[in-house]
mmCIF file of C-alpha atoms in Angstrom:
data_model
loop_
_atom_site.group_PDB
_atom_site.id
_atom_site.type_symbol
_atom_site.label_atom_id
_atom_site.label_comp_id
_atom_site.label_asym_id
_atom_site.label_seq_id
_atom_site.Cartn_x
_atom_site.Cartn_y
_atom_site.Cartn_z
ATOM 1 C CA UNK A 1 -2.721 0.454 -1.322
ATOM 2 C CA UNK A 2 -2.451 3.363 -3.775
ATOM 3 C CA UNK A 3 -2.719 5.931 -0.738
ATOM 4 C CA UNK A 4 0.130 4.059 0.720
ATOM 5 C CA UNK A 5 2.364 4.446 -2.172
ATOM 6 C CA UNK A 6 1.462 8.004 -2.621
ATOM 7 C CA UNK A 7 2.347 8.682 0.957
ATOM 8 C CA UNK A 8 5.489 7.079 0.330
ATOM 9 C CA UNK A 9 6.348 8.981 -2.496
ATOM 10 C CA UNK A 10 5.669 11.896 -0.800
ATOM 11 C CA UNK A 11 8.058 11.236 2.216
ATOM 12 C CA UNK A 12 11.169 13.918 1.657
ATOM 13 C CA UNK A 13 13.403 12.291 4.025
ATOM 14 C CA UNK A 14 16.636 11.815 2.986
ATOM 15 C CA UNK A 15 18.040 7.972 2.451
ATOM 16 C CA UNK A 16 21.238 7.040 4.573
ATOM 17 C CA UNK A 17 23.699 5.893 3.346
ATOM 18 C CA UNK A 18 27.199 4.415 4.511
ATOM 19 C CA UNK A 19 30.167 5.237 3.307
ATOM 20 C CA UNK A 20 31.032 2.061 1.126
ATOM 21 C CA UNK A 21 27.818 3.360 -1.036
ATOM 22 C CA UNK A 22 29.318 7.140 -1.239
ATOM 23 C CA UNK A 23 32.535 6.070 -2.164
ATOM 24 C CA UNK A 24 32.094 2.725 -4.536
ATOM 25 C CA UNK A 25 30.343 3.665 -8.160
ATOM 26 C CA UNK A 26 28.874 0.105 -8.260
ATOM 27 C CA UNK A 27 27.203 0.798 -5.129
ATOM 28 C CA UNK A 28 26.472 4.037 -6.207
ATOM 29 C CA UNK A 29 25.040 2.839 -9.299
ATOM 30 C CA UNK A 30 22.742 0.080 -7.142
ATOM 31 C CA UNK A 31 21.488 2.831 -4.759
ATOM 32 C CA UNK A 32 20.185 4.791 -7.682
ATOM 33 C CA UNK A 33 17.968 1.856 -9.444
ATOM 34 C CA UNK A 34 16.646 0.618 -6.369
ATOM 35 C CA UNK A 35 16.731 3.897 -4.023
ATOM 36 C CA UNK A 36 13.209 4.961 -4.637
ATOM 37 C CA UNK A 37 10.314 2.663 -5.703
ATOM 38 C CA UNK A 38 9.923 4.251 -9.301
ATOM 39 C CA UNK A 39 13.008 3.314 -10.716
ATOM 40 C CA UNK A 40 12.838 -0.004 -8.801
ATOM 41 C CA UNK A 41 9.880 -1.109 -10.737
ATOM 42 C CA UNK A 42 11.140 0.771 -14.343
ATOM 43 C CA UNK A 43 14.414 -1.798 -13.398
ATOM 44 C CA UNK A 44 12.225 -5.375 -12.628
ATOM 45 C CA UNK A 45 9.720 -3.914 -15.812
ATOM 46 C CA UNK A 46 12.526 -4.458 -18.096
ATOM 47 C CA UNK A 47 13.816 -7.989 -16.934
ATOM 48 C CA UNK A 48 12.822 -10.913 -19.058
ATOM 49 C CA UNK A 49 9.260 -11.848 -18.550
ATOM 50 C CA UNK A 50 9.052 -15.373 -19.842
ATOM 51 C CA UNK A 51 10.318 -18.414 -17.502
ATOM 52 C CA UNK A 52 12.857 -19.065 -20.293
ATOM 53 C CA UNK A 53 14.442 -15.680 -20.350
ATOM 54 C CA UNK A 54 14.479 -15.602 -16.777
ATOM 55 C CA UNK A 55 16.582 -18.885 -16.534
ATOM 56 C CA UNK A 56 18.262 -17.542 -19.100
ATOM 57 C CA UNK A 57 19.355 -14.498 -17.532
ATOM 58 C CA UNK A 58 19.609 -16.476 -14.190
ATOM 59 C CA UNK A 59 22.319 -18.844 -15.709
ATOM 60 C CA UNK A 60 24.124 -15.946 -17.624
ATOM 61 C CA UNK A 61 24.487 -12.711 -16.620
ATOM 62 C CA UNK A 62 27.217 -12.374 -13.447
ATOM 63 C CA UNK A 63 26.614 -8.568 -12.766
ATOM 64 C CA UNK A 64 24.664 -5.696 -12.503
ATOM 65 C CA UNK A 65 23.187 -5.597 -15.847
ATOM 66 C CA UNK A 66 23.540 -1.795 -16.214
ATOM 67 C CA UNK A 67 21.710 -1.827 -19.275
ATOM 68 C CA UNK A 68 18.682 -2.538 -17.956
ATOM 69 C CA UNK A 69 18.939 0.273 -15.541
ATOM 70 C CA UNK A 70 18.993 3.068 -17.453
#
């Protein structure tokens, strides 16, 4: 498993995109957090971690928390 994430780190190729993500910020913003698998996981490492907070956040958040991309 750890050989397959290394090779897929190592991959240069370039992501495509279409043109509603070049042009659109929130898309633009969404294609950097989950783009590549590092700041994937840096984004789901930060979301709440209890059952509660995760119903929480569920029920109450409506956008893109940006927050917890950074």
């Amino acid at each position: 498993m750890l050989a397959r994430l290394r090779a897929f780190r190592r991959r240069v190729a370039t992501p495509l995109l279409c043109d509603e993500v070049l042009t659109d910020p929130r898309y633009m913003q969404l294609e950097r957090v989950f783009g590549d698998l590092t700041s994937t996981m840096r984004y789901f490492s930060r979301l709440p971690a209890t059952p509660r907070g995760a119903l929480h956040h569920l029920l109450t958040v409506r956008t893109f928390p940006a927050h917890l991309a950074g």
